[in-house]
Amino acid sequence: MCRGFSPPDRDSGMLGAETETLTKQKGIVTIFACQRNHKSYEIEDAEIRHGAFTYCLLQGLRQHTILKSLDVYLRRELPKLTQKYQQPQTPLIICGAVLQTR
């Protein structure tokens, strides 16, 4: 579910908090396009042809097969790319005990 479009009776920040808690408890790797209470963006560019996060994720997967290295890449490249088109966007990667990104 897109956290930017949560049901009217649910707070998108609460939905993000619940997901973070479950992810950490279960040790599931979860990659979100943006931080809780933030928005992700589409880019109107013929060369990119994806949302900003999807574009950076696909580029990152071509170069980085280790999750920590992909995390560093996404945190560096996604804000750089989105700054050129709109407000900066920062991804959120949660990996329970496997990888702490904060």
PDB file of N, CA and C in Angstrom:
ATOM      1  N   MET A   1       0.841  -1.185   0.000  1.00  0.00           N
ATOM      2  CA  MET A   1       0.000   0.000   0.000  1.00  0.00           C
ATOM      3  C   MET A   1       0.876   1.234   0.000  1.00  0.00           C
ATOM      4  N   CYS A   2       0.518   2.161  -0.809  1.00  0.00           N
ATOM      5  CA  CYS A   2       1.243   3.426  -0.848  1.00  0.00           C
ATOM      6  C   CYS A   2       0.899   4.217   0.406  1.00  0.00           C
ATOM      7  N   ARG A   3       1.905   4.601   1.139  1.00  0.00           N
ATOM      8  CA  ARG A   3       1.653   5.338   2.383  1.00  0.00           C
ATOM      9  C   ARG A   3       1.116   6.724   2.121  1.00  0.00           C
ATOM     10  N   GLY A   4       1.316   7.248   0.927  1.00  0.00           N
ATOM     11  CA  GLY A   4       0.794   8.563   0.589  1.00  0.00           C
ATOM     12  C   GLY A   4      -0.707   8.547   0.349  1.00  0.00           C
ATOM     13  N   PHE A   5      -1.267   7.359   0.140  1.00  0.00           N
ATOM     14  CA  PHE A   5      -2.694   7.232  -0.133  1.00  0.00           C
ATOM     15  C   PHE A   5      -3.321   6.228   0.825  1.00  0.00           C
ATOM     16  N   SER A   6      -3.129   6.429   2.111  1.00  0.00           N
ATOM     17  CA  SER A   6      -3.695   5.521   3.091  1.00  0.00           C
ATOM     18  C   SER A   6      -5.202   5.771   3.213  1.00  0.00           C
ATOM     19  N   PRO A   7      -5.958   4.777   3.670  1.00  0.00           N
ATOM     20  CA  PRO A   7      -7.401   4.963   3.828  1.00  0.00           C
ATOM     21  C   PRO A   7      -7.705   6.168   4.713  1.00  0.00           C
ATOM     22  N   PRO A   8      -8.867   6.800   4.508  1.00  0.00           N
ATOM     23  CA  PRO A   8      -9.199   8.017   5.260  1.00  0.00           C
ATOM     24  C   PRO A   8      -9.187   7.824   6.773  1.00  0.00           C
ATOM     25  N   ASP A   9      -9.483   6.605   7.235  1.00  0.00           N
ATOM     26  CA  ASP A   9      -9.534   6.370   8.674  1.00  0.00           C
ATOM     27  C   ASP A   9      -8.162   5.985   9.241  1.00  0.00           C
ATOM     28  N   ARG A  10      -7.112   5.991   8.402  1.00  0.00           N
ATOM     29  CA  ARG A  10      -5.769   5.624   8.864  1.00  0.00           C
ATOM     30  C   ARG A  10      -4.814   6.774   8.628  1.00  0.00           C
ATOM     31  N   ASP A  11      -3.977   7.035   9.577  1.00  0.00           N
ATOM     32  CA  ASP A  11      -2.928   8.048   9.447  1.00  0.00           C
ATOM     33  C   ASP A  11      -1.750   7.403   8.731  1.00  0.00           C
ATOM     34  N   SER A  12      -1.254   8.016   7.656  1.00  0.00           N
ATOM     35  CA  SER A  12      -0.160   7.419   6.888  1.00  0.00           C
ATOM     36  C   SER A  12       1.090   7.244   7.747  1.00  0.00           C
ATOM     37  N   GLY A  13       1.310   8.135   8.706  1.00  0.00           N
ATOM     38  CA  GLY A  13       2.451   7.988   9.606  1.00  0.00           C
ATOM     39  C   GLY A  13       2.307   6.771  10.490  1.00  0.00           C
ATOM     40  N   MET A  14       1.068   6.499  10.928  1.00  0.00           N
ATOM     41  CA  MET A  14       0.807   5.323  11.753  1.00  0.00           C
ATOM     42  C   MET A  14       1.020   4.051  10.946  1.00  0.00           C
ATOM     43  N   LEU A  15       0.577   4.059   9.696  1.00  0.00           N
ATOM     44  CA  LEU A  15       0.758   2.908   8.822  1.00  0.00           C
ATOM     45  C   LEU A  15       2.252   2.619   8.655  1.00  0.00           C
ATOM     46  N   GLY A  16       3.043   3.646   8.478  1.00  0.00           N
ATOM     47  CA  GLY A  16       4.488   3.474   8.359  1.00  0.00           C
ATOM     48  C   GLY A  16       5.102   2.924   9.633  1.00  0.00           C
ATOM     49  N   ALA A  17       4.639   3.405  10.772  1.00  0.00           N
ATOM     50  CA  ALA A  17       5.165   2.934  12.058  1.00  0.00           C
ATOM     51  C   ALA A  17       4.846   1.461  12.262  1.00  0.00           C
ATOM     52  N   GLU A  18       3.625   1.053  11.917  1.00  0.00           N
ATOM     53  CA  GLU A  18       3.238  -0.357  12.049  1.00  0.00           C
ATOM     54  C   GLU A  18       4.103  -1.233  11.158  1.00  0.00           C
ATOM     55  N   THR A  19       4.331  -0.795   9.936  1.00  0.00           N
ATOM     56  CA  THR A  19       5.142  -1.553   8.993  1.00  0.00           C
ATOM     57  C   THR A  19       6.573  -1.656   9.478  1.00  0.00           C
ATOM     58  N   GLU A  20       7.137  -0.562   9.970  1.00  0.00           N
ATOM     59  CA  GLU A  20       8.512  -0.584  10.490  1.00  0.00           C
ATOM     60  C   GLU A  20       8.636  -1.564  11.646  1.00  0.00           C
ATOM     61  N   THR A  21       7.671  -1.541  12.553  1.00  0.00           N
ATOM     62  CA  THR A  21       7.707  -2.430  13.711  1.00  0.00           C
ATOM     63  C   THR A  21       7.653  -3.890  13.280  1.00  0.00           C
ATOM     64  N   LEU A  22       6.709  -4.234  12.402  1.00  0.00           N
ATOM     65  CA  LEU A  22       6.600  -5.616  11.925  1.00  0.00           C
ATOM     66  C   LEU A  22       7.844  -6.067  11.179  1.00  0.00           C
ATOM     67  N   THR A  23       8.378  -5.189  10.349  1.00  0.00           N
ATOM     68  CA  THR A  23       9.578  -5.504   9.574  1.00  0.00           C
ATOM     69  C   THR A  23      10.743  -5.821  10.504  1.00  0.00           C
ATOM     70  N   LYS A  24      10.935  -5.010  11.512  1.00  0.00           N
ATOM     71  CA  LYS A  24      12.032  -5.217  12.460  1.00  0.00           C
ATOM     72  C   LYS A  24      11.823  -6.495  13.267  1.00  0.00           C
ATOM     73  N   GLN A  25      10.584  -6.742  13.706  1.00  0.00           N
ATOM     74  CA  GLN A  25      10.289  -7.947  14.488  1.00  0.00           C
ATOM     75  C   GLN A  25      10.523  -9.223  13.685  1.00  0.00           C
ATOM     76  N   LYS A  26      10.118  -9.211  12.422  1.00  0.00           N
ATOM     77  CA  LYS A  26      10.193 -10.408  11.590  1.00  0.00           C
ATOM     78  C   LYS A  26      11.512 -10.535  10.840  1.00  0.00           C
ATOM     79  N   GLY A  27      12.331  -9.476  10.844  1.00  0.00           N
ATOM     80  CA  GLY A  27      13.595  -9.502  10.121  1.00  0.00           C
ATOM     81  C   GLY A  27      13.420  -9.481   8.615  1.00  0.00           C
ATOM     82  N   ILE A  28      12.364  -8.819   8.149  1.00  0.00           N
ATOM     83  CA  ILE A  28      12.059  -8.742   6.717  1.00  0.00           C
ATOM     84  C   ILE A  28      12.699  -7.487   6.128  1.00  0.00           C
ATOM     85  N   VAL A  29      13.333  -7.639   4.981  1.00  0.00           N
ATOM     86  CA  VAL A  29      13.886  -6.486   4.294  1.00  0.00           C
ATOM     87  C   VAL A  29      12.754  -5.756   3.588  1.00  0.00           C
ATOM     88  N   THR A  30      12.604  -4.472   3.854  1.00  0.00           N
ATOM     89  CA  THR A  30      11.560  -3.658   3.246  1.00  0.00           C
ATOM     90  C   THR A  30      12.192  -2.373   2.725  1.00  0.00           C
ATOM     91  N   ILE A  31      11.922  -2.072   1.468  1.00  0.00           N
ATOM     92  CA  ILE A  31      12.477  -0.860   0.859  1.00  0.00           C
ATOM     93  C   ILE A  31      11.313   0.038   0.444  1.00  0.00           C
ATOM     94  N   PHE A  32      11.234   1.208   1.047  1.00  0.00           N
ATOM     95  CA  PHE A  32      10.197   2.180   0.721  1.00  0.00           C
ATOM     96  C   PHE A  32      10.792   3.283  -0.149  1.00  0.00           C
ATOM     97  N   ALA A  33       9.976   3.845  -1.007  1.00  0.00           N
ATOM     98  CA  ALA A  33      10.426   4.919  -1.886  1.00  0.00           C
ATOM     99  C   ALA A  33      10.715   6.203  -1.134  1.00  0.00           C
ATOM    100  N   CYS A  34      10.140   6.353   0.060  1.00  0.00           N
ATOM    101  CA  CYS A  34      10.357   7.586   0.816  1.00  0.00           C
ATOM    102  C   CYS A  34      10.202   7.323   2.303  1.00  0.00           C
ATOM    103  N   GLN A  35      10.588   8.312   3.086  1.00  0.00           N
ATOM    104  CA  GLN A  35      10.458   8.248   4.533  1.00  0.00           C
ATOM    105  C   GLN A  35       8.987   8.344   4.935  1.00  0.00           C
ATOM    106  N   ARG A  36       8.683   7.909   6.140  1.00  0.00           N
ATOM    107  CA  ARG A  36       7.330   8.024   6.664  1.00  0.00           C
ATOM    108  C   ARG A  36       6.903   9.488   6.663  1.00  0.00           C
ATOM    109  N   ASN A  37       5.656   9.762   6.304  1.00  0.00           N
ATOM    110  CA  ASN A  37       5.063  11.104   6.229  1.00  0.00           C
ATOM    111  C   ASN A  37       5.651  11.967   5.110  1.00  0.00           C
ATOM    112  N   HIS A  38       6.382  11.362   4.174  1.00  0.00           N
ATOM    113  CA  HIS A  38       6.898  12.071   3.008  1.00  0.00           C
ATOM    114  C   HIS A  38       6.233  11.505   1.765  1.00  0.00           C
ATOM    115  N   LYS A  39       6.466  12.124   0.627  1.00  0.00           N
ATOM    116  CA  LYS A  39       5.866  11.669  -0.628  1.00  0.00           C
ATOM    117  C   LYS A  39       6.945  11.191  -1.582  1.00  0.00           C
ATOM    118  N   SER A  40       6.567  10.251  -2.441  1.00  0.00           N
ATOM    119  CA  SER A  40       7.462   9.857  -3.531  1.00  0.00           C
ATOM    120  C   SER A  40       6.957  10.536  -4.799  1.00  0.00           C
ATOM    121  N   TYR A  41       7.837  10.671  -5.785  1.00  0.00           N
ATOM    122  CA  TYR A  41       7.507  11.465  -6.953  1.00  0.00           C
ATOM    123  C   TYR A  41       7.748  10.712  -8.253  1.00  0.00           C
ATOM    124  N   GLU A  42       6.943  11.051  -9.238  1.00  0.00           N
ATOM    125  CA  GLU A  42       7.150  10.602 -10.615  1.00  0.00           C
ATOM    126  C   GLU A  42       7.951  11.687 -11.319  1.00  0.00           C
ATOM    127  N   ILE A  43       8.746  11.288 -12.293  1.00  0.00           N
ATOM    128  CA  ILE A  43       9.534  12.253 -13.054  1.00  0.00           C
ATOM    129  C   ILE A  43       9.075  12.220 -14.500  1.00  0.00           C
ATOM    130  N   GLU A  44       8.712  13.374 -15.013  1.00  0.00           N
ATOM    131  CA  GLU A  44       8.289  13.500 -16.416  1.00  0.00           C
ATOM    132  C   GLU A  44       9.533  13.699 -17.278  1.00  0.00           C
ATOM    133  N   ASP A  45      10.187  12.605 -17.623  1.00  0.00           N
ATOM    134  CA  ASP A  45      11.399  12.672 -18.432  1.00  0.00           C
ATOM    135  C   ASP A  45      11.431  11.445 -19.336  1.00  0.00           C
ATOM    136  N   ALA A  46      11.579  11.650 -20.621  1.00  0.00           N
ATOM    137  CA  ALA A  46      11.532  10.551 -21.592  1.00  0.00           C
ATOM    138  C   ALA A  46      12.651   9.534 -21.377  1.00  0.00           C
ATOM    139  N   GLU A  47      13.785   9.962 -20.846  1.00  0.00           N
ATOM    140  CA  GLU A  47      14.895   9.037 -20.610  1.00  0.00           C
ATOM    141  C   GLU A  47      14.693   8.194 -19.359  1.00  0.00           C
ATOM    142  N   ILE A  48      14.045   8.742 -18.350  1.00  0.00           N
ATOM    143  CA  ILE A  48      13.888   8.032 -17.079  1.00  0.00           C
ATOM    144  C   ILE A  48      12.749   7.014 -17.145  1.00  0.00           C
ATOM    145  N   ARG A  49      11.580   7.431 -17.588  1.00  0.00           N
ATOM    146  CA  ARG A  49      10.421   6.560 -17.814  1.00  0.00           C
ATOM    147  C   ARG A  49       9.998   5.726 -16.598  1.00  0.00           C
ATOM    148  N   HIS A  50      10.278   6.188 -15.400  1.00  0.00           N
ATOM    149  CA  HIS A  50       9.883   5.527 -14.154  1.00  0.00           C
ATOM    150  C   HIS A  50       9.686   6.606 -13.106  1.00  0.00           C
ATOM    151  N   GLY A  51       9.172   6.192 -11.957  1.00  0.00           N
ATOM    152  CA  GLY A  51       9.215   7.073 -10.806  1.00  0.00           C
ATOM    153  C   GLY A  51      10.675   7.228 -10.394  1.00  0.00           C
ATOM    154  N   ALA A  52      10.977   8.245  -9.640  1.00  0.00           N
ATOM    155  CA  ALA A  52      12.356   8.519  -9.242  1.00  0.00           C
ATOM    156  C   ALA A  52      12.955   7.349  -8.472  1.00  0.00           C
ATOM    157  N   PHE A  53      12.215   6.796  -7.519  1.00  0.00           N
ATOM    158  CA  PHE A  53      12.724   5.690  -6.720  1.00  0.00           C
ATOM    159  C   PHE A  53      12.978   4.458  -7.585  1.00  0.00           C
ATOM    160  N   THR A  54      12.023   4.096  -8.430  1.00  0.00           N
ATOM    161  CA  THR A  54      12.185   2.915  -9.278  1.00  0.00           C
ATOM    162  C   THR A  54      13.389   3.066 -10.190  1.00  0.00           C
ATOM    163  N   TYR A  55      13.561   4.232 -10.745  1.00  0.00           N
ATOM    164  CA  TYR A  55      14.712   4.492 -11.617  1.00  0.00           C
ATOM    165  C   TYR A  55      16.022   4.273 -10.846  1.00  0.00           C
ATOM    166  N   CYS A  56      16.138   4.879  -9.672  1.00  0.00           N
ATOM    167  CA  CYS A  56      17.367   4.738  -8.882  1.00  0.00           C
ATOM    168  C   CYS A  56      17.556   3.298  -8.398  1.00  0.00           C
ATOM    169  N   LEU A  57      16.480   2.641  -8.026  1.00  0.00           N
ATOM    170  CA  LEU A  57      16.579   1.248  -7.577  1.00  0.00           C
ATOM    171  C   LEU A  57      17.100   0.361  -8.708  1.00  0.00           C
ATOM    172  N   LEU A  58      16.561   0.504  -9.906  1.00  0.00           N
ATOM    173  CA  LEU A  58      17.015  -0.303 -11.041  1.00  0.00           C
ATOM    174  C   LEU A  58      18.474  -0.013 -11.376  1.00  0.00           C
ATOM    175  N   GLN A  59      18.861   1.265 -11.341  1.00  0.00           N
ATOM    176  CA  GLN A  59      20.255   1.618 -11.594  1.00  0.00           C
ATOM    177  C   GLN A  59      21.154   1.018 -10.500  1.00  0.00           C
ATOM    178  N   GLY A  60      20.711   1.119  -9.270  1.00  0.00           N
ATOM    179  CA  GLY A  60      21.494   0.598  -8.149  1.00  0.00           C
ATOM    180  C   GLY A  60      21.653  -0.910  -8.191  1.00  0.00           C
ATOM    181  N   LEU A  61      20.604  -1.628  -8.581  1.00  0.00           N
ATOM    182  CA  LEU A  61      20.683  -3.091  -8.649  1.00  0.00           C
ATOM    183  C   LEU A  61      21.648  -3.566  -9.733  1.00  0.00           C
ATOM    184  N   ARG A  62      21.878  -2.743 -10.726  1.00  0.00           N
ATOM    185  CA  ARG A  62      22.858  -3.095 -11.763  1.00  0.00           C
ATOM    186  C   ARG A  62      24.290  -3.052 -11.219  1.00  0.00           C
ATOM    187  N   GLN A  63      24.495  -2.251 -10.187  1.00  0.00           N
ATOM    188  CA  GLN A  63      25.847  -2.031  -9.668  1.00  0.00           C
ATOM    189  C   GLN A  63      26.096  -2.645  -8.290  1.00  0.00           C
ATOM    190  N   HIS A  64      25.037  -2.828  -7.507  1.00  0.00           N
ATOM    191  CA  HIS A  64      25.209  -3.214  -6.103  1.00  0.00           C
ATOM    192  C   HIS A  64      24.377  -4.454  -5.782  1.00  0.00           C
ATOM    193  N   THR A  65      25.043  -5.527  -5.386  1.00  0.00           N
ATOM    194  CA  THR A  65      24.329  -6.752  -5.034  1.00  0.00           C
ATOM    195  C   THR A  65      24.280  -6.963  -3.531  1.00  0.00           C
ATOM    196  N   ILE A  66      25.024  -6.180  -2.774  1.00  0.00           N
ATOM    197  CA  ILE A  66      25.003  -6.270  -1.317  1.00  0.00           C
ATOM    198  C   ILE A  66      24.060  -5.183  -0.805  1.00  0.00           C
ATOM    199  N   LEU A  67      23.155  -5.555   0.081  1.00  0.00           N
ATOM    200  CA  LEU A  67      22.113  -4.641   0.540  1.00  0.00           C
ATOM    201  C   LEU A  67      22.672  -3.353   1.132  1.00  0.00           C
ATOM    202  N   LYS A  68      23.696  -3.428   1.931  1.00  0.00           N
ATOM    203  CA  LYS A  68      24.267  -2.225   2.554  1.00  0.00           C
ATOM    204  C   LYS A  68      24.785  -1.264   1.479  1.00  0.00           C
ATOM    205  N   SER A  69      25.412  -1.811   0.464  1.00  0.00           N
ATOM    206  CA  SER A  69      25.926  -0.989  -0.625  1.00  0.00           C
ATOM    207  C   SER A  69      24.779  -0.369  -1.429  1.00  0.00           C
ATOM    208  N   LEU A  70      23.693  -1.121  -1.641  1.00  0.00           N
ATOM    209  CA  LEU A  70      22.509  -0.580  -2.324  1.00  0.00           C
ATOM    210  C   LEU A  70      21.884   0.528  -1.492  1.00  0.00           C
ATOM    211  N   ASP A  71      21.825   0.340  -0.181  1.00  0.00           N
ATOM    212  CA  ASP A  71      21.280   1.348   0.724  1.00  0.00           C
ATOM    213  C   ASP A  71      22.069   2.653   0.598  1.00  0.00           C
ATOM    214  N   VAL A  72      23.378   2.578   0.635  1.00  0.00           N
ATOM    215  CA  VAL A  72      24.228   3.771   0.512  1.00  0.00           C
ATOM    216  C   VAL A  72      23.981   4.443  -0.836  1.00  0.00           C
ATOM    217  N   TYR A  73      23.926   3.648  -1.896  1.00  0.00           N
ATOM    218  CA  TYR A  73      23.697   4.182  -3.242  1.00  0.00           C
ATOM    219  C   TYR A  73      22.355   4.913  -3.324  1.00  0.00           C
ATOM    220  N   LEU A  74      21.274   4.278  -2.848  1.00  0.00           N
ATOM    221  CA  LEU A  74      19.944   4.894  -2.925  1.00  0.00           C
ATOM    222  C   LEU A  74      19.859   6.173  -2.104  1.00  0.00           C
ATOM    223  N   ARG A  75      20.445   6.178  -0.927  1.00  0.00           N
ATOM    224  CA  ARG A  75      20.413   7.363  -0.066  1.00  0.00           C
ATOM    225  C   ARG A  75      21.205   8.524  -0.671  1.00  0.00           C
ATOM    226  N   ARG A  76      22.186   8.211  -1.502  1.00  0.00           N
ATOM    227  CA  ARG A  76      22.976   9.250  -2.155  1.00  0.00           C
ATOM    228  C   ARG A  76      22.323   9.706  -3.462  1.00  0.00           C
ATOM    229  N   GLU A  77      21.905   8.766  -4.305  1.00  0.00           N
ATOM    230  CA  GLU A  77      21.464   9.089  -5.661  1.00  0.00           C
ATOM    231  C   GLU A  77      20.015   9.561  -5.768  1.00  0.00           C
ATOM    232  N   LEU A  78      19.102   8.993  -4.979  1.00  0.00           N
ATOM    233  CA  LEU A  78      17.693   9.402  -5.083  1.00  0.00           C
ATOM    234  C   LEU A  78      17.501  10.878  -4.727  1.00  0.00           C
ATOM    235  N   PRO A  79      18.046  11.376  -3.620  1.00  0.00           N
ATOM    236  CA  PRO A  79      17.902  12.814  -3.345  1.00  0.00           C
ATOM    237  C   PRO A  79      18.531  13.695  -4.430  1.00  0.00           C
ATOM    238  N   LYS A  80      19.679  13.252  -4.969  1.00  0.00           N
ATOM    239  CA  LYS A  80      20.329  14.020  -6.044  1.00  0.00           C
ATOM    240  C   LYS A  80      19.427  14.106  -7.267  1.00  0.00           C
ATOM    241  N   LEU A  81      18.854  12.971  -7.684  1.00  0.00           N
ATOM    242  CA  LEU A  81      17.990  12.936  -8.859  1.00  0.00           C
ATOM    243  C   LEU A  81      16.732  13.763  -8.641  1.00  0.00           C
ATOM    244  N   THR A  82      16.059  13.574  -7.530  1.00  0.00           N
ATOM    245  CA  THR A  82      14.794  14.280  -7.307  1.00  0.00           C
ATOM    246  C   THR A  82      14.986  15.769  -7.081  1.00  0.00           C
ATOM    247  N   GLN A  83      16.129  16.177  -6.578  1.00  0.00           N
ATOM    248  CA  GLN A  83      16.398  17.611  -6.385  1.00  0.00           C
ATOM    249  C   GLN A  83      16.357  18.344  -7.720  1.00  0.00           C
ATOM    250  N   LYS A  84      16.738  17.663  -8.801  1.00  0.00           N
ATOM    251  CA  LYS A  84      16.737  18.283 -10.129  1.00  0.00           C
ATOM    252  C   LYS A  84      15.321  18.527 -10.647  1.00  0.00           C
ATOM    253  N   TYR A  85      14.339  17.751 -10.203  1.00  0.00           N
ATOM    254  CA  TYR A  85      12.987  17.822 -10.751  1.00  0.00           C
ATOM    255  C   TYR A  85      11.947  18.370  -9.778  1.00  0.00           C
ATOM    256  N   GLN A  86      12.128  18.144  -8.507  1.00  0.00           N
ATOM    257  CA  GLN A  86      11.174  18.590  -7.489  1.00  0.00           C
ATOM    258  C   GLN A  86      11.849  18.542  -6.130  1.00  0.00           C
ATOM    259  N   GLN A  87      11.086  18.392  -5.091  1.00  0.00           N
ATOM    260  CA  GLN A  87      11.664  18.316  -3.755  1.00  0.00           C
ATOM    261  C   GLN A  87      12.451  17.018  -3.605  1.00  0.00           C
ATOM    262  N   PRO A  88      13.531  17.053  -2.817  1.00  0.00           N
ATOM    263  CA  PRO A  88      14.320  15.845  -2.620  1.00  0.00           C
ATOM    264  C   PRO A  88      13.508  14.740  -1.949  1.00  0.00           C
ATOM    265  N   GLN A  89      13.793  13.526  -2.333  1.00  0.00           N
ATOM    266  CA  GLN A  89      13.113  12.345  -1.804  1.00  0.00           C
ATOM    267  C   GLN A  89      14.181  11.415  -1.235  1.00  0.00           C
ATOM    268  N   THR A  90      13.966  10.885  -0.046  1.00  0.00           N
ATOM    269  CA  THR A  90      14.922   9.994   0.596  1.00  0.00           C
ATOM    270  C   THR A  90      14.266   8.643   0.849  1.00  0.00           C
ATOM    271  N   PRO A  91      14.883   7.546   0.414  1.00  0.00           N
ATOM    272  CA  PRO A  91      14.294   6.232   0.621  1.00  0.00           C
ATOM    273  C   PRO A  91      14.413   5.783   2.076  1.00  0.00           C
ATOM    274  N   LEU A  92      13.660   4.764   2.424  1.00  0.00           N
ATOM    275  CA  LEU A  92      13.727   4.174   3.755  1.00  0.00           C
ATOM    276  C   LEU A  92      13.913   2.677   3.565  1.00  0.00           C
ATOM    277  N   ILE A  93      14.998   2.138   4.074  1.00  0.00           N
ATOM    278  CA  ILE A  93      15.264   0.706   3.991  1.00  0.00           C
ATOM    279  C   ILE A  93      15.307   0.160   5.410  1.00  0.00           C
ATOM    280  N   ILE A  94      14.476  -0.842   5.668  1.00  0.00           N
ATOM    281  CA  ILE A  94      14.399  -1.452   6.989  1.00  0.00           C
ATOM    282  C   ILE A  94      14.758  -2.926   6.838  1.00  0.00           C
ATOM    283  N   CYS A  95      15.700  -3.359   7.641  1.00  0.00           N
ATOM    284  CA  CYS A  95      16.148  -4.745   7.534  1.00  0.00           C
ATOM    285  C   CYS A  95      16.203  -5.438   8.882  1.00  0.00           C
ATOM    286  N   GLY A  96      15.410  -5.024   9.827  1.00  0.00           N
ATOM    287  CA  GLY A  96      15.434  -5.647  11.148  1.00  0.00           C
ATOM    288  C   GLY A  96      16.832  -5.603  11.726  1.00  0.00           C
ATOM    289  N   ALA A  97      17.290  -6.731  12.247  1.00  0.00           N
ATOM    290  CA  ALA A  97      18.608  -6.806  12.867  1.00  0.00           C
ATOM    291  C   ALA A  97      19.719  -6.960  11.835  1.00  0.00           C
ATOM    292  N   VAL A  98      19.357  -7.255  10.586  1.00  0.00           N
ATOM    293  CA  VAL A  98      20.353  -7.518   9.551  1.00  0.00           C
ATOM    294  C   VAL A  98      21.132  -6.256   9.194  1.00  0.00           C
ATOM    295  N   LEU A  99      20.431  -5.119   9.042  1.00  0.00           N
ATOM    296  CA  LEU A  99      21.083  -3.878   8.609  1.00  0.00           C
ATOM    297  C   LEU A  99      20.420  -2.716   9.329  1.00  0.00           C
ATOM    298  N   GLN A 100      21.176  -1.977  10.067  1.00  0.00           N
ATOM    299  CA  GLN A 100      20.647  -0.779  10.701  1.00  0.00           C
ATOM    300  C   GLN A 100      21.087   0.413   9.882  1.00  0.00           C
ATOM    301  N   THR A 101      20.117   1.199   9.369  1.00  0.00           N
ATOM    302  CA  THR A 101      20.455   2.313   8.483  1.00  0.00           C
ATOM    303  C   THR A 101      20.355   3.661   9.164  1.00  0.00           C
ATOM    304  N   ARG A 102      20.074   3.709  10.420  1.00  0.00           N
ATOM    305  CA  ARG A 102      19.953   5.004  11.097  1.00  0.00           C
ATOM    306  C   ARG A 102      21.094   5.236  12.029  1.00  0.00           C
TER     307      ARG A 102
END
